[in-house]
Amino acid sequence: MQFMTPGKPTFNSTIIFSLFILCIIAGSCAGSAPRYTQPNYPLKHPVQKDGAIQAHFKRARITVDVFPQSGEGFIDLAVRISHEPKQWAKLEKWNGNRKLQVGRKINVPYDYLNTSYRLKAIKQLFPQDKLTSIGWEHVVTYRGETMWFIADVFSGEGEQYPIIQKASKKKEGQAISIGEKITIPVSILSGEFSEDLPEHPDLTFSRDEKGQLFAEYKLKRGEALYSAVVIRFTGRIEHKDVNSMADKILRVNGLSDPRKIPTGKKIKIPFEDLSDDFASEGAPDKVVSVQRERKSSRIYVILDAGHGGADPGTMENGLTEDEYAYDIVARTKQELEKKGVTVFLTVSDPNDGLTPRNKSTLINGKKERLNTSPSWKITDGRVSVNLRVYLVNSIYQRLLKQGVKPKNIYLISIHLDSLHPNIRGAMVYYPNADMRNGQFKTSGSLYRRFQESRGKKILFKAADNRRAASYSYDFSRELIRVFKKKRMPVHKVRPIRPFVYRNNRKWTPAIVRYSKVPNSVLLEVVNMSNSKDLALLKNYRFRQKTAQAITQAIL
Ligand SMILES: [Zn+2]
């Protein structure tokens, strides 16, 4: 992966943007107003206290009041209760910027809670619910509960309600009544309901004399600072970023030699340097297990070979990323088509054609073209990324018009990384909903030349973003699972990421960030800066195996 700046996304206005902030904390938006509303008291149903929280059900929604603990500020509270503790300022704003006081509850949207607090809220609201061997047994307790609500809470997605309906032997549109038992099958059950584990099994939080908040991680035997701490918790994976963060952490801990840290040593990580998604370790807000289409003739895959033309991507020992990505794409196309899947390519190479090249050294050609209308010889890396975004979205829209189901459409962008040389194997980027607000639009006369980009802007709805995040994450897990099964190397820590930090800023590759395709991933097949990985990449059998792994993950 080479750094590429996408066309700047533009926001309609700051009002829209601030609305988005609200939407993120409220979890969703309906129309132009945030869906979330403060509960009115008194409630129809008695609330059971458990000391720390009070959960409420109102208008098919859950909200939770949380009581601060003594000495707790908003940051501490967010660390305790949320899966996005770094967004604590939004919580403060949501509660009118009031100071926290013991005994005075604050209101928290359900979606902002971490899984253990969600579970607490659910147990409080639905004390008869329980996990059984076939799934979660939910007892309808309140008037106003709907199948959609139940699916949303327990599977992470309202749209999955037909699966619950079927499992509970209910007909479409059939009413549900209080006391009735509804089964949410294990296959779609959200993680928090299948295991009651603490949020951060490996981190503790503390303050120093100056009041600075730190996370602490206890190094285990054989673990190195780089992978166990920096790469895992701070979201840095590129050579330069990893080294500068490791230096900072060494300094903060008064250490000098990263190779001489004793096992069991508690390593302090400044709170502000934790990756925004450290608590969820890269998982989206809601994790959904999608029921996949297995009939290949109903599946459509857009394959994107990274870089090309004037933009070779990463270069290592005279080898260029674009040629190897293209060869893997050609092989994947062949494998998928053998099975009856319809494939679209974003890039063609008139020189190399589509025949896989069984060689270890692929000479860098510069003839690659984008399959836009008209086609375009790649003369600029940045323009090429922007045009791909338009191209992918236009293929997607065309398929929708043909009646193809969104969930049966995939975008797979193939790249090779150049990361810290200690890192080995495959890694997947998926689009995080928070990274995709606003719209995608470019300016410049060049974009008027192509049917796909002429006068186009791409808008993103919050609901679509959430769906894309959970579907793409689910597919990423499948990819990594197949890679592991085939004994292909994958990143040891966090092989799936919604973003990484480059120069201390969050970054998601534009092609997945701005793709409307529900299953969108960017697969970094190996790390070219690692010599073992590079040797694998040069072996055409490994490239073929990669194509087979991708095919297997889809079918
Ligand atoms: Zn790349």
Coordinates of C-alpha atoms and ligand atoms in Angstrom, one line a residue:
M1 CA 0.0 0.0 0.0
Q2 CA 1.4 3.3 -1.0
F3 CA 0.1 6.5 0.5
M4 CA -2.6 8.1 -1.7
T5 CA -4.6 11.2 -0.9
P6 CA -8.1 10.8 -2.2
G7 CA -10.1 13.7 -3.6
K8 CA -11.1 15.8 -0.6
P9 CA -14.6 14.8 0.6
T10 CA -16.7 17.8 0.9
F11 CA -19.4 18.5 3.5
N12 CA -22.6 20.2 2.6
S13 CA -22.1 22.5 5.5
T14 CA -20.8 22.5 9.0
I15 CA -24.4 22.0 10.2
I16 CA -24.5 18.6 8.4
F17 CA -21.2 17.8 9.9
S18 CA -22.1 18.5 13.4
L19 CA -25.3 16.6 12.9
F20 CA -23.1 13.7 12.0
I21 CA -21.3 13.9 15.2
L22 CA -24.6 13.7 17.0
C23 CA -25.6 10.8 14.8
I24 CA -22.5 8.9 15.6
I25 CA -23.1 9.2 19.3
A26 CA -26.8 8.5 18.9
G27 CA -26.0 5.5 16.8
S28 CA -28.2 6.4 13.9
C29 CA -30.1 9.1 12.1
A30 CA -33.5 9.0 10.6
G31 CA -34.0 11.7 8.0
S32 CA -32.3 14.9 9.1
A33 CA -33.0 14.6 12.8
P34 CA -31.1 12.3 15.2
R35 CA -33.2 9.3 16.0
Y36 CA -32.2 9.4 19.7
T37 CA -34.4 11.3 22.1
Q38 CA -34.1 11.8 25.8
P39 CA -36.5 9.6 27.7
N40 CA -39.5 11.2 29.4
Y41 CA -40.4 10.2 32.9
P42 CA -42.1 8.5 34.5
L43 CA -41.7 5.3 32.5
K44 CA -44.6 2.8 32.2
H45 CA -42.4 0.0 33.4
P46 CA -40.6 -0.1 36.7
V47 CA -36.8 0.2 36.4
Q48 CA -34.7 -2.2 38.4
K49 CA -31.5 -0.6 39.8
D50 CA -28.3 -2.4 39.9
G51 CA -26.3 0.4 41.5
A52 CA -24.4 1.6 38.5
I53 CA -27.0 1.9 35.7
Q54 CA -30.6 2.3 34.9
A55 CA -31.8 1.0 31.6
H56 CA -35.0 2.2 29.9
F57 CA -37.1 0.9 27.1
K58 CA -39.1 3.6 25.3
R59 CA -40.5 3.7 21.8
A60 CA -38.7 0.6 20.8
R61 CA -35.3 2.0 21.9
I62 CA -33.0 1.5 24.8
T63 CA -31.3 4.3 26.7
V64 CA -29.2 4.0 29.8
D65 CA -28.6 6.2 32.8
V66 CA -25.2 5.8 34.3
F67 CA -24.2 6.9 37.8
P68 CA -20.6 8.2 38.0
Q69 CA -18.3 6.6 40.5
S70 CA -16.5 8.8 43.1
G71 CA -13.7 10.8 41.6
E72 CA -14.6 9.8 38.0
G73 CA -14.4 12.3 35.2
F74 CA -15.9 11.9 31.7
I75 CA -12.7 10.1 30.4
D76 CA -12.7 7.6 33.2
L77 CA -16.4 7.0 32.8
A78 CA -16.0 6.5 29.1
V79 CA -13.2 4.0 29.6
R80 CA -15.4 2.1 32.0
I81 CA -18.6 2.0 30.0
S82 CA -17.9 2.5 26.3
H83 CA -16.4 0.8 23.3
E84 CA -15.3 4.1 22.0
P85 CA -13.8 5.7 25.1
K86 CA -11.8 8.2 23.0
Q87 CA -15.1 9.8 22.0
W88 CA -15.7 10.8 25.6
A89 CA -16.0 14.5 24.7
K90 CA -19.2 13.7 22.7
L91 CA -20.7 12.1 25.8
E92 CA -19.8 15.2 27.8
K93 CA -21.5 17.4 25.2
W94 CA -24.5 15.1 25.0
N95 CA -25.0 15.7 28.7
G96 CA -24.8 19.5 28.3
N97 CA -21.1 19.8 29.4
R98 CA -22.1 19.4 33.0
K99 CA -19.6 18.3 35.6
L100 CA -19.9 14.7 36.8
Q101 CA -21.3 14.3 40.3
V102 CA -21.8 11.2 42.4
G103 CA -25.5 10.5 42.6
R104 CA -26.3 12.5 39.5
K105 CA -26.9 10.2 36.6
I106 CA -25.9 10.9 33.0
N107 CA -27.6 9.7 29.9
V108 CA -25.9 7.3 27.5
P109 CA -27.1 6.1 24.1
Y110 CA -27.2 2.3 24.1
D111 CA -24.9 2.2 21.0
Y112 CA -22.2 4.0 22.8
L113 CA -21.9 1.4 25.5
N114 CA -19.3 -1.4 25.4
T115 CA -20.5 -4.9 25.2
S116 CA -20.4 -5.6 28.9
Y117 CA -22.5 -2.6 29.7
R118 CA -24.9 -3.5 26.9
L119 CA -25.2 -6.9 28.4
K120 CA -25.9 -5.3 31.8
A121 CA -28.6 -3.1 30.3
I122 CA -30.2 -6.0 28.6
K123 CA -30.2 -8.2 31.7
Q124 CA -31.8 -5.4 33.6
L125 CA -34.5 -4.8 31.1
F126 CA -35.1 -8.4 30.2
P127 CA -34.3 -10.4 33.4
Q128 CA -35.9 -13.6 31.9
D129 CA -33.7 -13.7 28.8
K130 CA -31.0 -16.3 28.6
L131 CA -28.5 -18.0 26.4
T132 CA -29.4 -21.5 25.3
S133 CA -27.7 -24.0 23.1
I134 CA -29.5 -22.9 20.0
G135 CA -29.3 -19.2 20.6
W136 CA -30.5 -16.3 22.8
E137 CA -34.0 -16.8 24.2
H138 CA -35.7 -13.5 24.5
V139 CA -38.9 -13.0 26.4
V140 CA -41.0 -10.2 25.1
T141 CA -41.4 -7.9 28.1
Y142 CA -42.6 -4.5 26.8
R143 CA -45.4 -3.2 24.7
G144 CA -43.9 -1.7 21.6
E145 CA -41.2 -4.4 21.0
T146 CA -41.0 -5.3 17.4
M147 CA -39.1 -8.0 15.5
W148 CA -36.9 -5.2 14.0
F149 CA -36.0 -4.0 17.5
I150 CA -35.2 -7.5 18.7
A151 CA -33.1 -8.1 15.6
D152 CA -31.3 -4.8 16.0
V153 CA -30.5 -5.4 19.7
F154 CA -29.5 -9.0 19.6
S155 CA -28.0 -9.5 16.1
G156 CA -26.7 -5.9 15.6
E157 CA -28.9 -5.4 12.6
G158 CA -32.7 -4.8 12.3
E159 CA -32.6 -6.1 8.7
Q160 CA -31.9 -9.6 10.0
Y161 CA -35.4 -9.9 11.5
P162 CA -36.7 -12.5 9.0
I163 CA -34.1 -15.0 10.3
I164 CA -35.4 -14.5 13.8
Q165 CA -38.9 -14.7 12.6
K166 CA -38.2 -18.0 10.9
A167 CA -36.3 -19.4 14.0
S168 CA -39.2 -18.4 16.2
K169 CA -41.7 -19.9 13.8
K170 CA -43.5 -16.6 13.2
K171 CA -45.1 -15.4 10.0
E172 CA -44.2 -12.1 8.3
G173 CA -46.3 -9.4 9.9
Q174 CA -47.6 -11.6 12.7
A175 CA -47.9 -9.7 16.0
I176 CA -45.7 -10.5 19.0
S177 CA -47.2 -10.5 22.5
I178 CA -45.8 -9.9 26.0
G179 CA -44.5 -13.1 27.6
E180 CA -43.8 -14.7 24.2
K181 CA -40.4 -16.4 23.7
I182 CA -38.4 -15.3 20.6
T183 CA -35.2 -17.2 19.6
I184 CA -32.2 -15.4 18.1
P185 CA -30.1 -18.1 16.4
V186 CA -26.4 -18.4 17.4
S187 CA -25.5 -17.8 13.7
I188 CA -26.5 -14.1 13.9
L189 CA -26.2 -13.4 17.6
S190 CA -24.0 -10.4 18.6
G191 CA -20.8 -11.3 20.4
E192 CA -21.8 -9.8 23.8
F193 CA -24.7 -12.2 24.1
S194 CA -22.6 -15.3 23.3
E195 CA -19.9 -14.7 25.8
D196 CA -19.8 -12.5 28.9
L197 CA -16.2 -11.4 28.9
P198 CA -14.6 -8.2 30.1
E199 CA -14.0 -5.6 27.5
H200 CA -10.2 -5.2 27.9
P201 CA -8.8 -8.4 29.2
D202 CA -5.2 -7.1 28.7
L203 CA -5.3 -3.5 29.7
T204 CA -5.6 -1.7 33.0
F205 CA -5.9 2.1 33.4
S206 CA -4.3 4.3 35.9
R207 CA -3.2 7.9 36.5
D208 CA 0.2 9.3 37.3
E209 CA 1.0 12.1 39.9
K210 CA 0.2 14.7 37.3
G211 CA -3.2 13.2 36.6
Q212 CA -2.3 11.8 33.2
L213 CA -4.3 8.8 32.2
F214 CA -2.3 5.7 31.0
A215 CA -3.2 2.3 29.8
E216 CA -0.9 -0.4 31.1
Y217 CA -0.1 -3.7 29.4
K218 CA 1.9 -6.5 31.1
L219 CA 4.4 -8.0 28.6
K220 CA 4.1 -11.7 28.3
R221 CA 7.0 -14.1 27.7
G222 CA 8.5 -13.8 24.3
E223 CA 6.5 -10.6 23.4
A224 CA 8.2 -7.6 21.9
L225 CA 7.3 -4.0 22.4
Y226 CA 6.7 -3.4 18.7
S227 CA 4.1 -6.1 18.1
A228 CA 2.5 -6.6 21.5
V229 CA 2.1 -2.9 22.3
V230 CA 2.7 -0.5 19.4
I231 CA 1.1 -2.5 16.6
R232 CA -1.7 -3.9 18.6
F233 CA -2.9 -1.0 20.7
T234 CA -1.7 2.2 19.0
G235 CA -2.8 1.5 15.4
R236 CA 0.7 2.1 13.9
I237 CA 2.0 -0.4 11.4
E238 CA 4.2 1.4 9.0
H239 CA 7.9 1.3 9.7
K240 CA 8.4 5.0 10.5
D241 CA 5.2 5.3 12.6
V242 CA 6.0 2.1 14.6
N243 CA 9.5 3.3 15.3
S244 CA 8.5 6.8 16.5
M245 CA 5.7 5.5 18.7
A246 CA 8.0 2.8 20.1
D247 CA 10.5 5.5 21.0
K248 CA 7.9 7.6 22.7
I249 CA 6.7 4.6 24.8
L250 CA 10.2 3.7 25.8
R251 CA 10.7 7.3 26.9
V252 CA 7.5 7.4 28.9
N253 CA 8.5 4.2 30.6
G254 CA 12.1 5.3 31.3
L255 CA 13.4 2.4 29.1
S256 CA 16.2 2.6 26.6
D257 CA 16.6 -0.8 25.0
P258 CA 13.4 -2.4 23.5
R259 CA 15.2 -5.8 23.5
K260 CA 15.9 -5.7 27.2
I261 CA 12.4 -5.4 28.6
P262 CA 11.8 -8.1 31.2
T263 CA 8.8 -10.4 30.9
G264 CA 6.0 -9.2 33.2
K265 CA 7.0 -5.6 32.9
K266 CA 4.0 -3.2 32.9
I267 CA 4.3 -1.0 29.9
K268 CA 2.5 2.4 30.1
I269 CA 0.8 3.7 27.0
P270 CA -0.4 7.3 27.0
F271 CA -4.2 7.3 26.7
E272 CA -4.1 9.7 23.7
D273 CA -1.8 7.4 21.8
L274 CA -4.2 4.4 21.9
S275 CA -5.9 3.7 18.6
D276 CA -9.5 5.0 18.7
D277 CA -10.7 1.4 18.3
F278 CA -8.3 -0.2 20.8
A279 CA -11.2 -1.4 22.9
S280 CA -12.9 -3.3 20.1
E281 CA -9.6 -4.2 18.5
G282 CA -10.8 -3.2 15.1
A283 CA -14.3 -4.7 15.2
P284 CA -17.2 -2.4 14.2
D285 CA -19.7 -1.1 16.6
K286 CA -22.1 -3.9 15.9
V287 CA -20.8 -7.2 14.7
V288 CA -23.1 -9.1 12.4
S289 CA -22.8 -12.6 11.1
V290 CA -24.3 -12.3 7.6
Q291 CA -26.1 -15.2 6.0
R292 CA -24.2 -15.5 2.8
E293 CA -25.5 -16.4 -0.7
R294 CA -23.7 -19.6 -1.8
K295 CA -25.2 -19.8 -5.3
S296 CA -22.3 -18.6 -7.4
S297 CA -24.4 -17.4 -10.3
R298 CA -26.0 -14.8 -7.9
I299 CA -22.6 -13.4 -6.8
Y300 CA -20.8 -10.4 -8.4
V301 CA -17.3 -9.4 -7.6
I302 CA -15.4 -6.3 -8.5
L303 CA -11.6 -7.0 -8.4
D304 CA -9.3 -4.0 -8.1
A305 CA -5.6 -4.4 -8.8
G306 CA -3.8 -1.7 -6.8
H307 CA -1.7 1.0 -8.6
G308 CA -0.5 0.5 -12.2
G309 CA 0.7 2.7 -15.1
A310 CA 2.8 5.6 -13.8
D311 CA 2.1 4.5 -10.2
P312 CA 4.0 1.3 -9.4
G313 CA 3.1 1.3 -5.7
T314 CA 5.6 -0.2 -3.3
M315 CA 9.0 -1.1 -4.7
E316 CA 11.2 -3.8 -3.1
N317 CA 14.4 -5.2 -4.6
G318 CA 13.4 -3.9 -7.9
L319 CA 9.9 -5.5 -7.8
T320 CA 6.8 -3.4 -8.0
E321 CA 3.6 -3.9 -6.1
D322 CA 1.3 -3.2 -9.1
E323 CA 2.5 -6.1 -11.2
Y324 CA 2.0 -8.7 -8.4
A325 CA -1.4 -7.3 -7.5
Y326 CA -2.4 -7.5 -11.1
D327 CA -1.3 -11.1 -11.4
I328 CA -3.2 -12.1 -8.3
V329 CA -6.3 -10.4 -9.7
A330 CA -6.0 -12.2 -13.0
R331 CA -5.7 -15.5 -11.1
T332 CA -8.6 -14.7 -8.8
K333 CA -10.8 -13.7 -11.8
Q334 CA -10.1 -17.1 -13.3
E335 CA -10.8 -19.0 -10.1
L336 CA -14.1 -17.1 -9.5
E337 CA -15.3 -17.5 -13.1
K338 CA -14.6 -21.2 -13.0
K339 CA -17.1 -21.4 -10.2
G340 CA -19.7 -19.3 -12.1
V341 CA -19.2 -16.0 -10.3
T342 CA -19.5 -12.8 -12.4
V343 CA -16.3 -10.7 -12.2
F344 CA -15.6 -7.0 -13.1
L345 CA -12.1 -5.6 -13.3
T346 CA -11.1 -2.0 -12.6
V347 CA -7.7 -2.3 -14.4
S348 CA -6.5 -3.9 -17.6
D349 CA -3.1 -4.3 -19.0
P350 CA -3.0 -4.6 -22.8
N351 CA 0.5 -6.1 -22.6
D352 CA 0.0 -8.8 -20.0
G353 CA -3.6 -9.6 -20.8
L354 CA -5.3 -11.9 -18.3
T355 CA -3.1 -14.9 -18.4
P356 CA -1.5 -15.6 -15.1
R357 CA 2.3 -15.3 -15.3
N358 CA 4.1 -18.3 -13.8
K359 CA 7.3 -16.4 -13.1
S360 CA 9.0 -15.1 -10.0
T361 CA 10.1 -11.8 -11.4
L362 CA 7.3 -9.7 -13.0
I363 CA 8.8 -6.9 -15.0
N364 CA 7.2 -3.5 -14.3
G365 CA 5.2 -2.4 -17.4
K366 CA 3.5 1.0 -17.4
K367 CA 0.6 0.3 -19.8
E368 CA -2.1 -0.4 -17.3
R369 CA -5.4 1.3 -17.9
L370 CA -8.5 1.9 -15.9
N371 CA -11.7 0.4 -17.3
T372 CA -13.6 3.6 -17.3
S373 CA -15.6 4.8 -20.3
P374 CA -13.6 5.8 -22.1
S375 CA -10.7 3.9 -20.6
W376 CA -7.8 5.8 -19.1
K377 CA -4.1 5.2 -19.1
I378 CA -2.9 5.6 -15.5
T379 CA -0.7 8.6 -15.5
D380 CA -1.3 9.8 -11.9
G381 CA -1.8 7.8 -8.7
R382 CA -4.1 10.2 -7.0
V383 CA -6.5 10.6 -10.0
S384 CA -6.4 6.9 -10.5
V385 CA -7.7 6.3 -6.9
N386 CA -10.5 8.9 -7.4
L387 CA -11.5 7.4 -10.7
R388 CA -11.6 3.9 -9.2
V389 CA -14.0 5.1 -6.5
Y390 CA -16.4 6.4 -9.3
L391 CA -15.9 3.3 -11.4
V392 CA -16.7 0.9 -8.5
N393 CA -19.7 2.8 -7.5
S394 CA -21.0 3.0 -11.0
I395 CA -20.7 -0.8 -11.5
Y396 CA -22.5 -1.2 -8.1
Q397 CA -25.4 1.1 -9.2
R398 CA -25.7 -0.8 -12.5
L399 CA -25.9 -4.1 -10.7
L400 CA -28.6 -2.8 -8.3
K401 CA -30.6 -1.6 -11.3
Q402 CA -30.4 -5.2 -12.7
G403 CA -32.0 -6.4 -9.5
V404 CA -28.9 -7.9 -7.9
K405 CA -29.1 -8.1 -4.1
P406 CA -26.6 -5.6 -2.4
K407 CA -25.3 -8.2 -0.1
N408 CA -24.2 -10.4 -3.0
I409 CA -21.9 -7.7 -4.4
Y410 CA -18.2 -7.6 -3.3
L411 CA -15.3 -5.2 -3.9
I412 CA -11.9 -6.7 -3.3
S413 CA -8.9 -4.4 -3.8
I414 CA -5.6 -6.3 -4.0
H415 CA -2.4 -4.6 -2.6
L416 CA 0.9 -5.5 -1.2
D417 CA 2.2 -3.7 1.8
S418 CA 5.5 -2.2 2.9
L419 CA 5.3 -2.1 6.7
H420 CA 7.6 -2.5 9.6
P421 CA 9.8 -5.6 8.5
N422 CA 8.8 -7.5 11.7
I423 CA 5.2 -7.8 10.4
R424 CA 4.3 -10.7 8.3
G425 CA 1.4 -11.8 6.2
A426 CA -2.1 -10.6 5.1
M427 CA -4.1 -7.8 6.5
V428 CA -7.5 -6.5 5.6
Y429 CA -8.9 -3.0 5.7
Y430 CA -12.7 -2.6 5.9
P431 CA -14.7 0.6 5.9
N432 CA -15.5 2.0 9.3
A433 CA -18.8 3.8 9.5
D434 CA -17.2 6.8 11.3
M435 CA -14.6 7.3 8.6
R436 CA -17.2 7.7 5.9
N437 CA -19.3 10.7 6.6
G438 CA -20.2 13.4 4.2
Q439 CA -19.9 12.7 0.5
F440 CA -17.3 12.0 -2.1
K441 CA -16.8 14.5 -4.9
T442 CA -13.9 15.7 -6.9
S443 CA -13.2 18.8 -8.9
G444 CA -11.3 19.3 -12.1
S445 CA -12.1 19.1 -15.8
L446 CA -10.5 15.6 -16.1
Y447 CA -13.4 14.0 -14.3
R448 CA -15.8 15.3 -16.8
R449 CA -14.3 13.1 -19.5
F450 CA -15.6 9.9 -18.0
Q451 CA -19.2 8.6 -17.8
E452 CA -18.6 7.3 -14.3
S453 CA -17.5 10.6 -12.8
R454 CA -19.1 13.2 -15.0
G455 CA -21.2 15.5 -12.7
K456 CA -21.3 12.7 -10.0
K457 CA -21.0 12.9 -6.3
I458 CA -21.4 9.9 -4.0
L459 CA -23.5 10.3 -0.9
F460 CA -23.4 8.1 2.1
K461 CA -26.3 7.3 4.4
A462 CA -25.6 6.4 8.0
A463 CA -27.6 3.2 7.7
D464 CA -25.6 2.1 4.6
N465 CA -22.4 2.9 6.3
R466 CA -23.2 0.7 9.3
R467 CA -24.3 -2.1 7.0
A468 CA -21.1 -1.8 5.0
A469 CA -19.0 -1.8 8.1
S470 CA -20.6 -5.0 9.6
Y471 CA -20.9 -6.9 6.3
S472 CA -17.3 -6.0 5.2
Y473 CA -16.0 -6.9 8.7
D474 CA -17.8 -10.2 8.6
F475 CA -16.3 -10.9 5.1
S476 CA -12.8 -9.9 6.4
R477 CA -13.1 -12.4 9.2
E478 CA -13.9 -15.1 6.6
L479 CA -10.9 -14.1 4.5
I480 CA -8.5 -14.3 7.4
R481 CA -10.1 -17.6 8.6
V482 CA -9.5 -19.1 5.1
F483 CA -5.9 -17.8 5.0
K484 CA -5.1 -19.3 8.3
K485 CA -6.7 -22.6 7.4
K486 CA -4.5 -22.7 4.3
R487 CA -1.5 -21.9 6.5
M488 CA -0.9 -18.6 4.7
P489 CA 0.7 -15.9 6.9
V490 CA -1.6 -13.3 8.4
H491 CA -0.8 -10.4 10.8
K492 CA -0.2 -11.8 14.3
V493 CA -2.1 -9.0 15.9
R494 CA -5.2 -7.3 14.5
P495 CA -5.2 -8.6 11.0
I496 CA -8.5 -6.7 10.3
R497 CA -8.5 -2.9 10.7
P498 CA -10.9 -0.1 9.8
F499 CA -7.9 2.3 9.8
V500 CA -4.3 2.8 10.8
Y501 CA -2.4 5.8 11.9
R502 CA -0.1 7.5 9.5
N503 CA 1.8 10.5 10.8
N504 CA -0.5 10.3 13.8
R505 CA -3.6 10.7 11.7
K506 CA -6.3 8.1 11.0
W507 CA -6.3 6.8 7.5
T508 CA -8.4 4.3 5.6
P509 CA -7.7 3.5 1.9
A510 CA -10.0 5.6 -0.3
I511 CA -11.2 2.7 -2.4
V512 CA -12.9 1.0 0.6
R513 CA -13.6 4.2 2.4
Y514 CA -15.8 5.6 -0.4
S515 CA -17.2 2.4 -1.9
K516 CA -20.9 1.9 -1.6
V517 CA -20.5 -1.9 -2.2
P518 CA -21.8 -3.6 1.0
N519 CA -18.8 -6.0 1.1
S520 CA -15.8 -3.9 0.5
V521 CA -12.3 -4.9 1.5
L522 CA -8.7 -4.0 0.7
L523 CA -6.5 -7.0 1.1
E524 CA -2.8 -6.5 1.7
V525 CA -1.7 -9.9 0.7
V526 CA 1.8 -9.8 2.2
N527 CA 4.3 -7.3 3.5
M528 CA 6.9 -6.8 0.8
S529 CA 9.4 -5.4 3.4
N530 CA 9.5 -8.8 5.1
S531 CA 12.0 -11.1 3.3
K532 CA 10.0 -14.3 3.9
D533 CA 6.8 -12.6 2.6
L534 CA 8.6 -11.3 -0.4
A535 CA 9.9 -14.8 -1.2
L536 CA 6.3 -16.1 -1.0
L537 CA 5.0 -13.4 -3.3
K538 CA 7.6 -14.3 -6.0
N539 CA 6.3 -17.9 -5.9
Y540 CA 3.5 -18.0 -8.5
R541 CA 2.0 -21.0 -6.6
F542 CA 1.5 -18.8 -3.6
R543 CA -0.2 -16.2 -5.8
Q544 CA -2.5 -19.0 -7.1
K545 CA -3.2 -20.1 -3.5
T546 CA -4.1 -16.5 -2.7
A547 CA -6.6 -16.5 -5.5
Q548 CA -8.1 -19.8 -4.3
A549 CA -8.3 -18.5 -0.7
I550 CA -10.3 -15.4 -1.9
T551 CA -12.6 -17.5 -3.9
Q552 CA -13.2 -19.9 -1.0
A553 CA -13.9 -17.0 1.3
I554 CA -16.7 -15.8 -1.0
L555 CA -18.3 -19.2 -1.8
Ligands
ZN1 ZN -0.8 -0.4 -2.5

